[in-house]
Amino acid sequence: MIEKKTFFICFFIVVMAVGKTTLAAEVRLSDDNAFLYYESRAAVKAPDHKLAEFMSTDYRHAQDEFVKHDLMKKIKPVLHRKLDDAKNDDTVFVRVGTRLGEYDFNKGAFPTGFSETTFIPFDNGYALTFNNGEKAAFIPVAIDRARALSGKLRRSRRATVILHVKLLGVEEKTFNWARKKSINSRITKMEVQLGSGAPVASVAVH
C-alpha cells in the first residue's frame, strides 16, 4: 500500500537479509545496512558507539559500560570493515512494494506511483533519494504483454519494483519537517514483478 503525503511517497520496504545476492551481484540496501552506506561517505561520521548500537542488539542492551567496552573490542573491527566495503560499493538495489495503476494506452506503460519527490525511508533516520525519480513513474510494457497480464492484475495489482541505483553522495535533508540522513542516487535500471512473482518488465533508465 502506498501512502501519499505532501512531497512524500512512503513505500513499504520488503525487509531481507543483508549481503550479496545473485541479482546482478549487487547488495540490497535495507534497514540493516543503510547506515553503513551513509556514514562511510559522510564528511563527519557518527561515532563508533552509535553505529555499534545499529549493528548489535547485545551492545544496544548491554547491562553496563564494562560489557559495552568488551563488546566494542569485537564489534569495532567488523564495523570498520563493513564501512570500508560500503564506501567502495557505489551500486546497490532496493525492492519496493507498490500497486500498479491502470495501463496508460498513450504511454504504453503502467504507472508505478513514483515521482520526482519519492524517497525510501530506512530505520534510524536514513533515507534513499533519487535525482531522477520521475523516470521511474512508469514501467513500459508492450500492449500484448500487458493484456496477457490482465488476468493476474484483476486478482491483485500488488507488485514489487526493483530499483538498481548508482550512489552519488550523502547529505542531511528535511522531509516533511523531519531531518534525515540522505543517500543520494540515480536510478539506472528498473524491474517490476507482480505479487505472484510474474515478471512485468525490465528496463534501463537513462
PDB file of C-alpha atoms in Angstrom:
ATOM      1  CA  MET A   1       0.000   0.000   0.000  1.00  0.00           C
ATOM      2  CA  ILE A   2       1.352   3.416  -0.956  1.00  0.00           C
ATOM      3  CA  GLU A   3       0.532   6.342   1.272  1.00  0.00           C
ATOM      4  CA  LYS A   4       0.748   9.738  -0.402  1.00  0.00           C
ATOM      5  CA  LYS A   5       1.665  12.805   1.684  1.00  0.00           C
ATOM      6  CA  THR A   6       2.849  16.293   0.791  1.00  0.00           C
ATOM      7  CA  PHE A   7       6.060  15.974  -1.236  1.00  0.00           C
ATOM      8  CA  PHE A   8       6.396  12.437   0.049  1.00  0.00           C
ATOM      9  CA  ILE A   9       5.526   8.934  -1.018  1.00  0.00           C
ATOM     10  CA  CYS A  10       6.238   6.260   1.537  1.00  0.00           C
ATOM     11  CA  PHE A  11       6.774   2.799   0.154  1.00  0.00           C
ATOM     12  CA  PHE A  12       6.657  -0.448   2.058  1.00  0.00           C
ATOM     13  CA  ILE A  13      10.173  -1.829   2.132  1.00  0.00           C
ATOM     14  CA  VAL A  14      10.386  -5.586   1.888  1.00  0.00           C
ATOM     15  CA  VAL A  15      12.928  -6.470   4.554  1.00  0.00           C
ATOM     16  CA  MET A  16      15.526  -9.043   3.613  1.00  0.00           C
ATOM     17  CA  ALA A  17      18.859 -10.249   4.969  1.00  0.00           C
ATOM     18  CA  VAL A  18      21.921  -8.124   4.306  1.00  0.00           C
ATOM     19  CA  GLY A  19      24.554  -9.475   1.941  1.00  0.00           C
ATOM     20  CA  LYS A  20      25.356 -10.334  -1.600  1.00  0.00           C
ATOM     21  CA  THR A  21      22.647 -11.615  -3.879  1.00  0.00           C
ATOM     22  CA  THR A  22      22.500 -13.290  -7.234  1.00  0.00           C
ATOM     23  CA  LEU A  23      20.620 -10.243  -8.551  1.00  0.00           C
ATOM     24  CA  ALA A  24      23.340  -8.562 -10.622  1.00  0.00           C
ATOM     25  CA  ALA A  25      25.838  -9.285  -7.792  1.00  0.00           C
ATOM     26  CA  GLU A  26      24.685  -6.109  -6.050  1.00  0.00           C
ATOM     27  CA  VAL A  27      24.000  -5.530  -2.372  1.00  0.00           C
ATOM     28  CA  ARG A  28      20.441  -4.836  -1.351  1.00  0.00           C
ATOM     29  CA  LEU A  29      20.074  -1.559   0.536  1.00  0.00           C
ATOM     30  CA  SER A  30      17.935  -2.123   3.625  1.00  0.00           C
ATOM     31  CA  ASP A  31      17.251  -1.031   7.188  1.00  0.00           C
ATOM     32  CA  ASP A  32      20.198  -3.181   8.250  1.00  0.00           C
ATOM     33  CA  ASN A  33      22.901  -1.571   6.126  1.00  0.00           C
ATOM     34  CA  ALA A  34      21.749   1.904   5.017  1.00  0.00           C
ATOM     35  CA  PHE A  35      23.711   3.476   7.867  1.00  0.00           C
ATOM     36  CA  LEU A  36      26.918   1.912   6.545  1.00  0.00           C
ATOM     37  CA  TYR A  37      26.471   3.447   3.097  1.00  0.00           C
ATOM     38  CA  TYR A  38      25.739   6.873   4.539  1.00  0.00           C
ATOM     39  CA  GLU A  39      28.340   7.035   7.306  1.00  0.00           C
ATOM     40  CA  SER A  40      31.130   5.663   5.108  1.00  0.00           C
ATOM     41  CA  ARG A  41      30.608   8.691   2.839  1.00  0.00           C
ATOM     42  CA  ALA A  42      29.810  11.350   5.429  1.00  0.00           C
ATOM     43  CA  ALA A  43      32.245  14.210   5.995  1.00  0.00           C
ATOM     44  CA  VAL A  44      31.572  13.811   9.719  1.00  0.00           C
ATOM     45  CA  LYS A  45      30.849  10.181  10.605  1.00  0.00           C
ATOM     46  CA  ALA A  46      28.687   9.207  13.542  1.00  0.00           C
ATOM     47  CA  PRO A  47      30.780   7.848  16.449  1.00  0.00           C
ATOM     48  CA  ASP A  48      31.539   4.150  16.589  1.00  0.00           C
ATOM     49  CA  HIS A  49      29.482   3.580  19.722  1.00  0.00           C
ATOM     50  CA  LYS A  50      26.385   4.928  17.956  1.00  0.00           C
ATOM     51  CA  LEU A  51      26.912   2.740  14.908  1.00  0.00           C
ATOM     52  CA  ALA A  52      27.575  -0.258  17.142  1.00  0.00           C
ATOM     53  CA  GLU A  53      24.050   0.171  18.508  1.00  0.00           C
ATOM     54  CA  PHE A  54      22.697  -0.226  14.970  1.00  0.00           C
ATOM     55  CA  MET A  55      24.786  -3.355  14.413  1.00  0.00           C
ATOM     56  CA  SER A  56      24.438  -5.268  17.654  1.00  0.00           C
ATOM     57  CA  THR A  57      21.426  -5.971  19.857  1.00  0.00           C
ATOM     58  CA  ASP A  58      23.781  -7.202  22.590  1.00  0.00           C
ATOM     59  CA  TYR A  59      25.658  -3.894  22.546  1.00  0.00           C
ATOM     60  CA  ARG A  60      22.458  -1.874  22.437  1.00  0.00           C
ATOM     61  CA  HIS A  61      21.061  -3.669  25.506  1.00  0.00           C
ATOM     62  CA  ALA A  62      24.307  -4.218  27.408  1.00  0.00           C
ATOM     63  CA  GLN A  63      23.927  -4.152  31.186  1.00  0.00           C
ATOM     64  CA  ASP A  64      26.638  -1.577  31.822  1.00  0.00           C
ATOM     65  CA  GLU A  65      29.592   0.293  30.335  1.00  0.00           C
ATOM     66  CA  PHE A  66      32.020  -2.564  31.060  1.00  0.00           C
ATOM     67  CA  VAL A  67      30.048  -5.036  28.996  1.00  0.00           C
ATOM     68  CA  LYS A  68      29.797  -2.431  26.228  1.00  0.00           C
ATOM     69  CA  HIS A  69      33.540  -1.850  26.399  1.00  0.00           C
ATOM     70  CA  ASP A  70      34.273  -5.559  25.967  1.00  0.00           C
ATOM     71  CA  LEU A  71      31.759  -5.910  23.148  1.00  0.00           C
ATOM     72  CA  MET A  72      33.166  -2.880  21.334  1.00  0.00           C
ATOM     73  CA  LYS A  73      36.553  -4.604  21.060  1.00  0.00           C
ATOM     74  CA  LYS A  74      34.865  -7.271  18.939  1.00  0.00           C
ATOM     75  CA  ILE A  75      32.448  -5.006  17.079  1.00  0.00           C
ATOM     76  CA  LYS A  76      34.850  -2.236  16.061  1.00  0.00           C
ATOM     77  CA  PRO A  77      36.982  -4.166  13.527  1.00  0.00           C
ATOM     78  CA  VAL A  78      33.851  -5.683  11.968  1.00  0.00           C
ATOM     79  CA  LEU A  79      32.191  -2.265  11.805  1.00  0.00           C
ATOM     80  CA  HIS A  80      35.197  -0.660  10.131  1.00  0.00           C
ATOM     81  CA  ARG A  81      35.458  -3.491   7.609  1.00  0.00           C
ATOM     82  CA  LYS A  82      31.785  -3.107   6.721  1.00  0.00           C
ATOM     83  CA  LEU A  83      32.197   0.663   6.405  1.00  0.00           C
ATOM     84  CA  ASP A  84      35.146   0.169   4.034  1.00  0.00           C
ATOM     85  CA  ASP A  85      33.145  -2.306   1.943  1.00  0.00           C
ATOM     86  CA  ALA A  86      30.191   0.079   1.739  1.00  0.00           C
ATOM     87  CA  LYS A  87      32.417   3.020   0.800  1.00  0.00           C
ATOM     88  CA  ASN A  88      33.874   1.065  -2.110  1.00  0.00           C
ATOM     89  CA  ASP A  89      30.460  -0.049  -3.364  1.00  0.00           C
ATOM     90  CA  ASP A  90      28.559   2.553  -5.387  1.00  0.00           C
ATOM     91  CA  THR A  91      25.877   0.350  -6.979  1.00  0.00           C
ATOM     92  CA  VAL A  92      23.083  -1.201  -4.912  1.00  0.00           C
ATOM     93  CA  PHE A  93      19.434  -2.109  -5.340  1.00  0.00           C
ATOM     94  CA  VAL A  94      16.218  -1.760  -3.353  1.00  0.00           C
ATOM     95  CA  ARG A  95      12.935  -3.654  -3.503  1.00  0.00           C
ATOM     96  CA  VAL A  96       9.789  -1.596  -3.040  1.00  0.00           C
ATOM     97  CA  GLY A  97       6.219  -2.807  -2.636  1.00  0.00           C
ATOM     98  CA  THR A  98       3.580  -0.877  -4.609  1.00  0.00           C
ATOM     99  CA  ARG A  99       0.378  -1.246  -6.646  1.00  0.00           C
ATOM    100  CA  LEU A 100       0.400  -0.821 -10.405  1.00  0.00           C
ATOM    101  CA  GLY A 101      -2.011   1.794 -11.729  1.00  0.00           C
ATOM    102  CA  GLU A 102      -4.247   1.242 -14.744  1.00  0.00           C
ATOM    103  CA  TYR A 103      -2.453   0.789 -18.046  1.00  0.00           C
ATOM    104  CA  ASP A 104      -1.805   4.084 -19.840  1.00  0.00           C
ATOM    105  CA  PHE A 105      -2.527   3.376 -23.508  1.00  0.00           C
ATOM    106  CA  ASN A 106      -0.939   6.649 -24.629  1.00  0.00           C
ATOM    107  CA  LYS A 107       2.347   5.930 -22.863  1.00  0.00           C
ATOM    108  CA  GLY A 108       2.212   2.162 -23.332  1.00  0.00           C
ATOM    109  CA  ALA A 109       3.110   1.744 -19.667  1.00  0.00           C
ATOM    110  CA  PHE A 110       1.845   1.039 -16.168  1.00  0.00           C
ATOM    111  CA  PRO A 111       2.106   3.802 -13.522  1.00  0.00           C
ATOM    112  CA  THR A 112       4.286   2.726 -10.587  1.00  0.00           C
ATOM    113  CA  GLY A 113       3.485   5.511  -8.117  1.00  0.00           C
ATOM    114  CA  PHE A 114       6.976   7.015  -8.269  1.00  0.00           C
ATOM    115  CA  SER A 115       7.569  10.742  -8.741  1.00  0.00           C
ATOM    116  CA  GLU A 116      10.418  13.244  -8.532  1.00  0.00           C
ATOM    117  CA  THR A 117       9.740  13.635  -4.779  1.00  0.00           C
ATOM    118  CA  THR A 118       9.780   9.931  -3.924  1.00  0.00           C
ATOM    119  CA  PHE A 119      12.231   8.760  -1.309  1.00  0.00           C
ATOM    120  CA  ILE A 120      12.714   5.498   0.563  1.00  0.00           C
ATOM    121  CA  PRO A 121      12.892   5.828   4.370  1.00  0.00           C
ATOM    122  CA  PHE A 122      15.044   3.477   6.434  1.00  0.00           C
ATOM    123  CA  ASP A 123      15.425   2.896  10.161  1.00  0.00           C
ATOM    124  CA  ASN A 124      17.469   5.212  12.385  1.00  0.00           C
ATOM    125  CA  GLY A 125      16.782   8.343  10.335  1.00  0.00           C
ATOM    126  CA  TYR A 126      18.339   7.337   6.999  1.00  0.00           C
ATOM    127  CA  ALA A 127      16.771   7.606   3.540  1.00  0.00           C
ATOM    128  CA  LEU A 128      17.481   6.903  -0.125  1.00  0.00           C
ATOM    129  CA  THR A 129      16.692   9.678  -2.596  1.00  0.00           C
ATOM    130  CA  PHE A 130      16.786   9.789  -6.395  1.00  0.00           C
ATOM    131  CA  ASN A 131      17.838  12.600  -8.717  1.00  0.00           C
ATOM    132  CA  ASN A 132      15.735  11.043 -11.492  1.00  0.00           C
ATOM    133  CA  GLY A 133      12.798   9.538  -9.608  1.00  0.00           C
ATOM    134  CA  GLU A 134      10.346  10.842 -12.175  1.00  0.00           C
ATOM    135  CA  LYS A 135      11.842   8.433 -14.745  1.00  0.00           C
ATOM    136  CA  ALA A 136      10.541   5.526 -12.677  1.00  0.00           C
ATOM    137  CA  ALA A 137       6.971   6.845 -12.717  1.00  0.00           C
ATOM    138  CA  PHE A 138       6.010   4.394 -15.496  1.00  0.00           C
ATOM    139  CA  ILE A 139       7.188   0.938 -16.467  1.00  0.00           C
ATOM    140  CA  PRO A 140       6.910   0.477 -20.265  1.00  0.00           C
ATOM    141  CA  VAL A 141       5.091  -2.704 -21.267  1.00  0.00           C
ATOM    142  CA  ALA A 142       4.017  -3.678 -24.776  1.00  0.00           C
ATOM    143  CA  ILE A 143       0.230  -3.792 -25.036  1.00  0.00           C
ATOM    144  CA  ASP A 144       0.165  -7.506 -25.914  1.00  0.00           C
ATOM    145  CA  ARG A 145       2.230  -8.293 -22.815  1.00  0.00           C
ATOM    146  CA  ALA A 146       0.051  -6.006 -20.682  1.00  0.00           C
ATOM    147  CA  ARG A 147      -3.090  -7.705 -21.968  1.00  0.00           C
ATOM    148  CA  ALA A 148      -1.605 -11.114 -21.146  1.00  0.00           C
ATOM    149  CA  LEU A 149      -1.114  -9.943 -17.553  1.00  0.00           C
ATOM    150  CA  SER A 150      -4.689  -8.657 -17.214  1.00  0.00           C
ATOM    151  CA  GLY A 151      -5.982 -11.825 -15.551  1.00  0.00           C
ATOM    152  CA  LYS A 152      -3.359 -11.646 -12.819  1.00  0.00           C
ATOM    153  CA  LEU A 153      -3.904  -7.906 -12.425  1.00  0.00           C
ATOM    154  CA  ARG A 154      -7.624  -8.416 -11.894  1.00  0.00           C
ATOM    155  CA  ARG A 155      -6.815 -10.638  -8.927  1.00  0.00           C
ATOM    156  CA  SER A 156      -4.257  -8.255  -7.462  1.00  0.00           C
ATOM    157  CA  ARG A 157      -2.354  -5.202  -8.605  1.00  0.00           C
ATOM    158  CA  ARG A 158       0.268  -5.614  -5.912  1.00  0.00           C
ATOM    159  CA  ALA A 159       3.770  -5.513  -7.345  1.00  0.00           C
ATOM    160  CA  THR A 160       7.416  -5.227  -6.410  1.00  0.00           C
ATOM    161  CA  VAL A 161       9.616  -2.587  -8.014  1.00  0.00           C
ATOM    162  CA  ILE A 162      13.329  -3.387  -8.035  1.00  0.00           C
ATOM    163  CA  LEU A 163      15.473  -0.300  -8.496  1.00  0.00           C
ATOM    164  CA  HIS A 164      19.168  -0.552  -9.322  1.00  0.00           C
ATOM    165  CA  VAL A 165      20.891   2.693  -8.391  1.00  0.00           C
ATOM    166  CA  LYS A 166      24.282   4.380  -8.533  1.00  0.00           C
ATOM    167  CA  LEU A 167      25.189   6.197  -5.335  1.00  0.00           C
ATOM    168  CA  LEU A 168      26.147   9.852  -5.804  1.00  0.00           C
ATOM    169  CA  GLY A 169      26.848  11.172  -2.324  1.00  0.00           C
ATOM    170  CA  VAL A 170      25.260  11.900   1.039  1.00  0.00           C
ATOM    171  CA  GLU A 171      23.782  14.886   2.844  1.00  0.00           C
ATOM    172  CA  GLU A 172      21.247  15.739   5.507  1.00  0.00           C
ATOM    173  CA  LYS A 173      17.826  16.737   4.162  1.00  0.00           C
ATOM    174  CA  THR A 174      14.441  17.656   5.547  1.00  0.00           C
ATOM    175  CA  PHE A 175      11.467  15.518   4.520  1.00  0.00           C
ATOM    176  CA  ASN A 176       8.051  16.589   5.781  1.00  0.00           C
ATOM    177  CA  TRP A 177       9.714  18.609   8.533  1.00  0.00           C
ATOM    178  CA  ALA A 178      11.803  15.617   9.639  1.00  0.00           C
ATOM    179  CA  ARG A 179      15.587  15.697   9.258  1.00  0.00           C
ATOM    180  CA  LYS A 180      17.074  12.571   7.682  1.00  0.00           C
ATOM    181  CA  LYS A 181      20.469  11.405   6.512  1.00  0.00           C
ATOM    182  CA  SER A 182      20.001  11.088   2.768  1.00  0.00           C
ATOM    183  CA  ILE A 183      21.892   8.758   0.457  1.00  0.00           C
ATOM    184  CA  ASN A 184      21.579  10.421  -2.938  1.00  0.00           C
ATOM    185  CA  SER A 185      21.378   8.192  -6.000  1.00  0.00           C
ATOM    186  CA  ARG A 186      20.497   7.871  -9.673  1.00  0.00           C
ATOM    187  CA  ILE A 187      18.249   5.068 -10.919  1.00  0.00           C
ATOM    188  CA  THR A 188      19.952   3.081 -13.684  1.00  0.00           C
ATOM    189  CA  LYS A 189      17.587   0.131 -14.089  1.00  0.00           C
ATOM    190  CA  MET A 190      14.049  -0.748 -13.042  1.00  0.00           C
ATOM    191  CA  GLU A 191      12.369  -4.150 -12.844  1.00  0.00           C
ATOM    192  CA  VAL A 192       8.767  -4.864 -11.901  1.00  0.00           C
ATOM    193  CA  GLN A 193       7.268  -8.154 -10.734  1.00  0.00           C
ATOM    194  CA  LEU A 194       3.691  -8.910  -9.765  1.00  0.00           C
ATOM    195  CA  GLY A 195       2.927 -10.162  -6.274  1.00  0.00           C
ATOM    196  CA  SER A 196       2.619 -13.640  -7.775  1.00  0.00           C
ATOM    197  CA  GLY A 197       6.219 -13.373  -8.977  1.00  0.00           C
ATOM    198  CA  ALA A 198       5.297 -12.962 -12.639  1.00  0.00           C
ATOM    199  CA  PRO A 199       7.699 -10.559 -14.349  1.00  0.00           C
ATOM    200  CA  VAL A 200       6.169  -7.425 -15.853  1.00  0.00           C
ATOM    201  CA  ALA A 201       9.166  -5.702 -17.439  1.00  0.00           C
ATOM    202  CA  SER A 202      12.821  -4.762 -17.002  1.00  0.00           C
ATOM    203  CA  VAL A 203      14.167  -1.524 -18.453  1.00  0.00           C
ATOM    204  CA  ALA A 204      17.334   0.560 -18.349  1.00  0.00           C
ATOM    205  CA  VAL A 205      16.814   4.085 -17.016  1.00  0.00           C
ATOM    206  CA  HIS A 206      18.819   6.869 -18.639  1.00  0.00           C
TER     207      HIS A 206
END
